[in-house]
Amino acid sequence: MQRAEAGLVPPDLDDDRDGHGGERLLQVGDIARAVGKTVRAIHHYEEVGLLRPHARSKGRYRLYDRAAVTRVRWIGKLHDLGLSLSQIQEIVAFWENAPSAPEAMARVRAIYLQKLEETRAQITRLSSLERELVASIDYLDTCDTCAPDEIVAACTDCNVHDRTQAEPELVAGIHGGNGHSRGGADR
């Protein structure tokens, strides 16, 4: 049974494009579709030295092995972590020219450790914002109890909400800074 029939790869990706009975080589469009990038992005990665074609077809098309898909996904993940293409180039250059494997691994580990710390800090900030949004939505959910003819200026002197609980800043900021505070008096 062929690999495509066994469900291991889609049928259109199972042909022997390299002509040598080895793994099927991919064209730029194949990689772009597999990773959700544009063909131009894949070409750019090649231009800046982050990706190298495995071979060229008889028609001079760039052909890549499946490791190229992994490389492009890696580049995308590093982008998501906030690294620029030039920073990614530096990582690749160091990796390729490292005096030893342990030094190369240590450098990559240090970068990943720094990004892990930054990611955790961002998660903390986003979690705080999530709590603020939930509190603000809960607070605003009670605003539909006001009379339909109530004017917005009355919100600074709301008598529906518990005055002992502070307004969420995402709500207070709407009318804050305009000379009014909750309760109508300047704070």
Short mmCIF file of N, CA, C and O in Angstrom, two decimals, residues 59-160:
data_model
loop_
_atom_site.label_atom_id
_atom_site.label_comp_id
_atom_site.label_asym_id
_atom_site.label_seq_id
_atom_site.Cartn_x
_atom_site.Cartn_y
_atom_site.Cartn_z
N GLY A 59 13.10 22.66 -14.64
CA GLY A 59 12.58 23.97 -15.02
C GLY A 59 13.12 25.10 -14.15
O GLY A 59 12.63 26.21 -14.22
N ARG A 60 14.10 24.80 -13.32
CA ARG A 60 14.77 25.75 -12.43
C ARG A 60 13.91 26.22 -11.27
O ARG A 60 14.17 27.25 -10.65
N TYR A 61 12.86 25.47 -10.93
CA TYR A 61 12.06 25.79 -9.75
C TYR A 61 12.84 25.37 -8.51
O TYR A 61 13.50 24.34 -8.51
N ARG A 62 12.72 26.17 -7.47
CA ARG A 62 13.34 25.80 -6.20
C ARG A 62 12.59 24.60 -5.63
O ARG A 62 11.37 24.58 -5.58
N LEU A 63 13.33 23.63 -5.15
CA LEU A 63 12.74 22.45 -4.53
C LEU A 63 13.31 22.31 -3.12
O LEU A 63 14.51 22.46 -2.91
N TYR A 64 12.43 22.03 -2.17
CA TYR A 64 12.81 21.95 -0.77
C TYR A 64 12.45 20.59 -0.21
O TYR A 64 11.47 19.98 -0.61
N ASP A 65 13.22 20.13 0.77
CA ASP A 65 12.85 18.90 1.46
C ASP A 65 11.85 19.27 2.56
O ASP A 65 11.57 20.43 2.81
N ARG A 66 11.32 18.26 3.22
CA ARG A 66 10.29 18.52 4.24
C ARG A 66 10.83 19.28 5.45
O ARG A 66 10.07 19.89 6.19
N ALA A 67 12.12 19.25 5.65
CA ALA A 67 12.71 20.01 6.76
C ALA A 67 12.48 21.51 6.57
O ALA A 67 12.47 22.27 7.55
N ALA A 68 12.27 21.95 5.34
CA ALA A 68 12.02 23.37 5.07
C ALA A 68 10.71 23.81 5.71
O ALA A 68 10.59 24.94 6.19
N VAL A 69 9.72 22.92 5.74
CA VAL A 69 8.45 23.25 6.39
C VAL A 69 8.69 23.48 7.88
O VAL A 69 8.21 24.46 8.45
N THR A 70 9.48 22.62 8.48
CA THR A 70 9.82 22.78 9.89
C THR A 70 10.56 24.10 10.11
O THR A 70 10.29 24.83 11.07
N ARG A 71 11.50 24.42 9.23
CA ARG A 71 12.28 25.66 9.37
C ARG A 71 11.36 26.87 9.28
O ARG A 71 11.47 27.80 10.08
N VAL A 72 10.43 26.88 8.33
CA VAL A 72 9.55 28.04 8.17
C VAL A 72 8.62 28.17 9.38
O VAL A 72 8.37 29.27 9.86
N ARG A 73 8.14 27.05 9.90
CA ARG A 73 7.32 27.11 11.12
C ARG A 73 8.14 27.63 12.29
O ARG A 73 7.64 28.41 13.12
N TRP A 74 9.39 27.23 12.38
CA TRP A 74 10.30 27.71 13.42
C TRP A 74 10.46 29.22 13.32
O TRP A 74 10.37 29.94 14.31
N ILE A 75 10.69 29.70 12.11
CA ILE A 75 10.84 31.15 11.89
C ILE A 75 9.57 31.86 12.35
O ILE A 75 9.63 32.89 13.04
N GLY A 76 8.41 31.31 12.00
CA GLY A 76 7.14 31.91 12.41
C GLY A 76 6.98 31.96 13.92
O GLY A 76 6.51 32.96 14.48
N LYS A 77 7.39 30.90 14.59
CA LYS A 77 7.28 30.88 16.06
C LYS A 77 8.22 31.89 16.69
O LYS A 77 7.87 32.56 17.66
N LEU A 78 9.42 32.03 16.14
CA LEU A 78 10.34 33.04 16.66
C LEU A 78 9.81 34.44 16.42
O LEU A 78 9.97 35.33 17.27
N HIS A 79 9.16 34.64 15.27
CA HIS A 79 8.50 35.93 15.01
C HIS A 79 7.43 36.18 16.06
O HIS A 79 7.32 37.29 16.59
N ASP A 80 6.62 35.16 16.35
CA ASP A 80 5.57 35.29 17.35
C ASP A 80 6.15 35.64 18.72
O ASP A 80 5.49 36.30 19.52
N LEU A 81 7.36 35.20 18.99
CA LEU A 81 8.03 35.51 20.25
C LEU A 81 8.66 36.90 20.25
O LEU A 81 9.24 37.33 21.25
N GLY A 82 8.57 37.59 19.11
CA GLY A 82 9.07 38.96 19.04
C GLY A 82 10.45 39.12 18.44
O GLY A 82 11.02 40.21 18.48
N LEU A 83 11.02 38.06 17.90
CA LEU A 83 12.33 38.18 17.27
C LEU A 83 12.19 38.70 15.84
O LEU A 83 11.28 38.29 15.11
N SER A 84 13.09 39.57 15.45
CA SER A 84 13.11 40.09 14.09
C SER A 84 13.84 39.09 13.19
O SER A 84 14.54 38.19 13.67
N LEU A 85 13.70 39.29 11.89
CA LEU A 85 14.43 38.42 10.96
C LEU A 85 15.93 38.53 11.16
O LEU A 85 16.64 37.53 11.07
N SER A 86 16.42 39.73 11.46
CA SER A 86 17.86 39.87 11.65
C SER A 86 18.31 39.13 12.91
O SER A 86 19.40 38.54 12.93
N GLN A 87 17.49 39.11 13.95
CA GLN A 87 17.83 38.34 15.15
C GLN A 87 17.82 36.84 14.86
O GLN A 87 18.67 36.10 15.34
N ILE A 88 16.86 36.42 14.04
CA ILE A 88 16.80 35.01 13.66
C ILE A 88 18.02 34.66 12.80
O ILE A 88 18.61 33.60 12.97
N GLN A 89 18.42 35.57 11.93
CA GLN A 89 19.64 35.35 11.13
C GLN A 89 20.85 35.18 12.05
O GLN A 89 21.71 34.34 11.78
N GLU A 90 20.93 35.98 13.11
CA GLU A 90 22.05 35.87 14.04
C GLU A 90 22.06 34.50 14.72
O GLU A 90 23.13 33.90 14.89
N ILE A 91 20.89 34.01 15.09
CA ILE A 91 20.81 32.69 15.72
C ILE A 91 21.31 31.62 14.75
O ILE A 91 22.12 30.76 15.11
N VAL A 92 20.84 31.69 13.51
CA VAL A 92 21.24 30.71 12.50
C VAL A 92 22.74 30.81 12.24
O VAL A 92 23.44 29.78 12.19
N ALA A 93 23.26 32.02 12.11
CA ALA A 93 24.69 32.19 11.85
C ALA A 93 25.52 31.64 13.01
O ALA A 93 26.53 30.96 12.78
N PHE A 94 25.10 31.93 14.23
CA PHE A 94 25.84 31.39 15.37
C PHE A 94 25.78 29.87 15.37
O PHE A 94 26.79 29.20 15.60
N TRP A 95 24.60 29.34 15.14
CA TRP A 95 24.41 27.88 15.13
C TRP A 95 25.34 27.23 14.09
O TRP A 95 26.02 26.25 14.38
N GLU A 96 25.35 27.80 12.90
CA GLU A 96 26.14 27.22 11.82
C GLU A 96 27.64 27.38 12.03
O GLU A 96 28.43 26.60 11.50
N ASN A 97 28.06 28.39 12.79
CA ASN A 97 29.48 28.66 12.98
C ASN A 97 29.96 28.43 14.41
O ASN A 97 31.07 28.82 14.75
N ALA A 98 29.13 27.83 15.23
CA ALA A 98 29.50 27.61 16.63
C ALA A 98 30.72 26.71 16.73
O ALA A 98 30.87 25.76 15.96
N PRO A 99 31.60 27.01 17.69
CA PRO A 99 32.79 26.18 17.86
C PRO A 99 32.47 24.76 18.30
O PRO A 99 33.23 23.85 18.05
N SER A 100 31.32 24.60 18.96
CA SER A 100 30.95 23.26 19.41
C SER A 100 29.44 23.16 19.55
O SER A 100 28.75 24.17 19.70
N ALA A 101 28.94 21.93 19.52
CA ALA A 101 27.51 21.70 19.68
C ALA A 101 27.01 22.19 21.05
O ALA A 101 25.97 22.85 21.12
N PRO A 102 27.75 21.91 22.15
CA PRO A 102 27.27 22.41 23.45
C PRO A 102 27.15 23.94 23.49
O PRO A 102 26.22 24.47 24.09
N GLU A 103 28.10 24.64 22.85
CA GLU A 103 28.01 26.10 22.83
C GLU A 103 26.81 26.56 22.02
O GLU A 103 26.12 27.51 22.41
N ALA A 104 26.55 25.91 20.91
CA ALA A 104 25.40 26.27 20.08
C ALA A 104 24.11 26.04 20.86
O ALA A 104 23.22 26.91 20.88
N MET A 105 24.01 24.89 21.51
CA MET A 105 22.82 24.58 22.29
C MET A 105 22.65 25.54 23.46
O MET A 105 21.54 25.96 23.78
N ALA A 106 23.74 25.91 24.12
CA ALA A 106 23.68 26.83 25.25
C ALA A 106 23.17 28.20 24.81
O ALA A 106 22.38 28.84 25.51
N ARG A 107 23.62 28.64 23.66
CA ARG A 107 23.18 29.95 23.13
C ARG A 107 21.69 29.94 22.82
O ARG A 107 20.96 30.85 23.20
N VAL A 108 21.24 28.89 22.15
CA VAL A 108 19.81 28.78 21.83
C VAL A 108 19.00 28.67 23.12
O VAL A 108 17.96 29.31 23.27
N ARG A 109 19.48 27.90 24.06
CA ARG A 109 18.78 27.74 25.34
C ARG A 109 18.65 29.08 26.04
O ARG A 109 17.60 29.41 26.60
N ALA A 110 19.72 29.87 26.05
CA ALA A 110 19.68 31.18 26.71
C ALA A 110 18.63 32.09 26.05
O ALA A 110 17.88 32.80 26.75
N ILE A 111 18.56 32.07 24.74
CA ILE A 111 17.57 32.87 24.02
C ILE A 111 16.16 32.39 24.38
O ILE A 111 15.27 33.20 24.68
N TYR A 112 15.97 31.08 24.37
CA TYR A 112 14.65 30.53 24.68
C TYR A 112 14.26 30.81 26.13
O TYR A 112 13.10 31.09 26.43
N LEU A 113 15.23 30.76 27.04
CA LEU A 113 14.95 31.05 28.44
C LEU A 113 14.50 32.50 28.60
O LEU A 113 13.53 32.79 29.32
N GLN A 114 15.18 33.41 27.93
CA GLN A 114 14.80 34.83 27.98
C GLN A 114 13.39 35.01 27.42
O GLN A 114 12.56 35.72 28.00
N LYS A 115 13.09 34.36 26.31
CA LYS A 115 11.76 34.47 25.70
C LYS A 115 10.69 33.83 26.58
O LYS A 115 9.55 34.31 26.62
N LEU A 116 11.05 32.77 27.30
CA LEU A 116 10.10 32.16 28.22
C LEU A 116 9.74 33.14 29.33
O LEU A 116 8.56 33.30 29.68
N GLU A 117 10.74 33.81 29.88
CA GLU A 117 10.49 34.81 30.93
C GLU A 117 9.62 35.94 30.40
O GLU A 117 8.67 36.37 31.07
N GLU A 118 9.91 36.42 29.20
CA GLU A 118 9.12 37.49 28.60
C GLU A 118 7.69 37.02 28.33
O GLU A 118 6.73 37.77 28.54
N THR A 119 7.54 35.80 27.87
CA THR A 119 6.22 35.24 27.58
C THR A 119 5.41 35.11 28.86
O THR A 119 4.22 35.45 28.89
N ARG A 120 6.03 34.63 29.92
CA ARG A 120 5.33 34.51 31.20
C ARG A 120 4.91 35.88 31.73
O ARG A 120 3.80 36.03 32.29
N ALA A 121 5.76 36.88 31.57
CA ALA A 121 5.40 38.24 32.00
C ALA A 121 4.22 38.76 31.17
O ALA A 121 3.30 39.40 31.70
N GLN A 122 4.24 38.47 29.88
CA GLN A 122 3.14 38.90 29.02
C GLN A 122 1.84 38.17 29.40
O GLN A 122 0.77 38.78 29.42
N ILE A 123 1.94 36.89 29.72
CA ILE A 123 0.76 36.13 30.16
C ILE A 123 0.19 36.75 31.43
O ILE A 123 -1.03 36.90 31.57
N THR A 124 1.06 37.14 32.35
CA THR A 124 0.61 37.78 33.59
C THR A 124 -0.12 39.08 33.29
O THR A 124 -1.19 39.35 33.83
N ARG A 125 0.47 39.91 32.40
CA ARG A 125 -0.18 41.17 32.02
C ARG A 125 -1.53 40.91 31.35
O ARG A 125 -2.53 41.56 31.65
N LEU A 126 -1.56 39.94 30.43
CA LEU A 126 -2.80 39.62 29.74
C LEU A 126 -3.85 39.04 30.68
O LEU A 126 -5.04 39.32 30.54
N SER A 127 -3.43 38.24 31.64
CA SER A 127 -4.37 37.70 32.63
C SER A 127 -4.98 38.82 33.46
O SER A 127 -6.18 38.80 33.76
N SER A 128 -4.17 39.80 33.82
CA SER A 128 -4.67 40.95 34.56
C SER A 128 -5.68 41.73 33.71
O SER A 128 -6.74 42.14 34.20
N LEU A 129 -5.35 41.92 32.44
CA LEU A 129 -6.30 42.60 31.55
C LEU A 129 -7.58 41.80 31.38
O LEU A 129 -8.67 42.37 31.31
N GLU A 130 -7.45 40.48 31.34
CA GLU A 130 -8.64 39.64 31.22
C GLU A 130 -9.55 39.84 32.43
O GLU A 130 -10.77 40.01 32.29
N ARG A 131 -8.97 39.85 33.62
CA ARG A 131 -9.77 40.06 34.84
C ARG A 131 -10.44 41.44 34.81
O ARG A 131 -11.60 41.59 35.19
N GLU A 132 -9.69 42.44 34.36
CA GLU A 132 -10.24 43.80 34.26
C GLU A 132 -11.39 43.85 33.25
O GLU A 132 -12.42 44.49 33.50
N LEU A 133 -11.23 43.17 32.14
CA LEU A 133 -12.31 43.13 31.14
C LEU A 133 -13.55 42.44 31.69
O LEU A 133 -14.68 42.92 31.51
N VAL A 134 -13.37 41.31 32.37
CA VAL A 134 -14.50 40.58 32.95
C VAL A 134 -15.21 41.46 33.97
O VAL A 134 -16.45 41.57 33.96
N ALA A 135 -14.45 42.11 34.85
CA ALA A 135 -15.05 42.99 35.86
C ALA A 135 -15.79 44.15 35.19
O ALA A 135 -16.88 44.54 35.62
N SER A 136 -15.22 44.70 34.13
CA SER A 136 -15.85 45.82 33.44
C SER A 136 -17.13 45.38 32.75
O SER A 136 -18.14 46.09 32.81
N ILE A 137 -17.11 44.23 32.13
CA ILE A 137 -18.32 43.73 31.46
C ILE A 137 -19.40 43.44 32.50
O ILE A 137 -20.57 43.80 32.31
N ASP A 138 -19.02 42.82 33.62
CA ASP A 138 -19.98 42.56 34.70
C ASP A 138 -20.58 43.88 35.20
O ASP A 138 -21.79 43.99 35.42
N TYR A 139 -19.74 44.88 35.38
CA TYR A 139 -20.19 46.19 35.83
C TYR A 139 -21.14 46.81 34.81
O TYR A 139 -22.22 47.29 35.16
N LEU A 140 -20.76 46.76 33.55
CA LEU A 140 -21.58 47.37 32.50
C LEU A 140 -22.88 46.61 32.25
O LEU A 140 -23.85 47.19 31.76
N ASP A 141 -22.90 45.32 32.60
CA ASP A 141 -24.13 44.54 32.42
C ASP A 141 -25.28 45.10 33.25
O ASP A 141 -26.44 44.95 32.89
N THR A 142 -24.96 45.78 34.35
CA THR A 142 -26.03 46.35 35.18
C THR A 142 -26.50 47.71 34.66
O THR A 142 -27.51 48.22 35.13
N CYS A 143 -25.80 48.27 33.71
CA CYS A 143 -26.16 49.59 33.21
C CYS A 143 -27.46 49.60 32.41
O CYS A 143 -28.05 50.65 32.21
N ASP A 144 -27.89 48.43 31.97
CA ASP A 144 -29.15 48.41 31.22
C ASP A 144 -30.37 48.56 32.12
O ASP A 144 -31.50 48.62 31.65
N THR A 145 -30.14 48.69 33.44
CA THR A 145 -31.26 48.90 34.37
C THR A 145 -31.62 50.38 34.48
O THR A 145 -32.66 50.71 35.05
N CYS A 146 -30.77 51.26 33.98
CA CYS A 146 -31.07 52.69 34.02
C CYS A 146 -32.24 53.00 33.08
O CYS A 146 -32.47 52.29 32.09
N ALA A 147 -32.91 54.08 33.37
CA ALA A 147 -34.03 54.51 32.52
C ALA A 147 -33.51 54.83 31.14
O ALA A 147 -32.41 55.40 30.99
N PRO A 148 -34.27 54.50 30.11
CA PRO A 148 -33.82 54.74 28.73
C PRO A 148 -33.54 56.20 28.42
O PRO A 148 -32.74 56.50 27.55
N ASP A 149 -34.14 57.13 29.16
CA ASP A 149 -33.93 58.54 28.88
C ASP A 149 -32.79 59.13 29.71
O ASP A 149 -32.53 60.33 29.67
N GLU A 150 -32.10 58.29 30.45
CA GLU A 150 -30.97 58.74 31.28
C GLU A 150 -29.86 59.24 30.37
O GLU A 150 -29.54 58.62 29.35
N ILE A 151 -29.24 60.37 30.71
CA ILE A 151 -28.16 60.89 29.88
C ILE A 151 -26.82 60.35 30.37
O ILE A 151 -26.67 59.98 31.54
N VAL A 152 -25.85 60.32 29.48
CA VAL A 152 -24.54 59.76 29.78
C VAL A 152 -23.87 60.48 30.95
O VAL A 152 -23.20 59.86 31.77
N ALA A 153 -24.08 61.77 31.07
CA ALA A 153 -23.45 62.53 32.16
C ALA A 153 -23.87 61.99 33.52
O ALA A 153 -23.13 62.12 34.50
N ALA A 154 -25.03 61.35 33.61
CA ALA A 154 -25.50 60.80 34.87
C ALA A 154 -24.64 59.61 35.32
O ALA A 154 -24.65 59.25 36.50
N CYS A 155 -23.90 59.02 34.40
CA CYS A 155 -23.05 57.86 34.75
C CYS A 155 -21.99 58.22 35.77
O CYS A 155 -21.54 57.36 36.52
N THR A 156 -21.58 59.49 35.82
CA THR A 156 -20.56 59.87 36.79
C THR A 156 -21.13 59.95 38.19
O THR A 156 -20.40 60.05 39.16
N ASP A 157 -22.46 59.93 38.30
CA ASP A 157 -23.13 59.97 39.60
C ASP A 157 -24.12 58.82 39.69
O ASP A 157 -25.26 58.98 40.10
N CYS A 158 -23.65 57.64 39.31
CA CYS A 158 -24.50 56.45 39.23
C CYS A 158 -24.96 56.03 40.63
O CYS A 158 -24.17 55.95 41.56
N ASN A 159 -26.24 55.75 40.75
CA ASN A 159 -26.76 55.28 42.02
C ASN A 159 -27.21 53.82 41.94
O ASN A 159 -27.83 53.31 42.84
N VAL A 160 -26.89 53.15 40.84
CA VAL A 160 -27.23 51.74 40.66
C VAL A 160 -26.14 50.84 41.23
O VAL A 160 -26.43 49.82 41.85
#
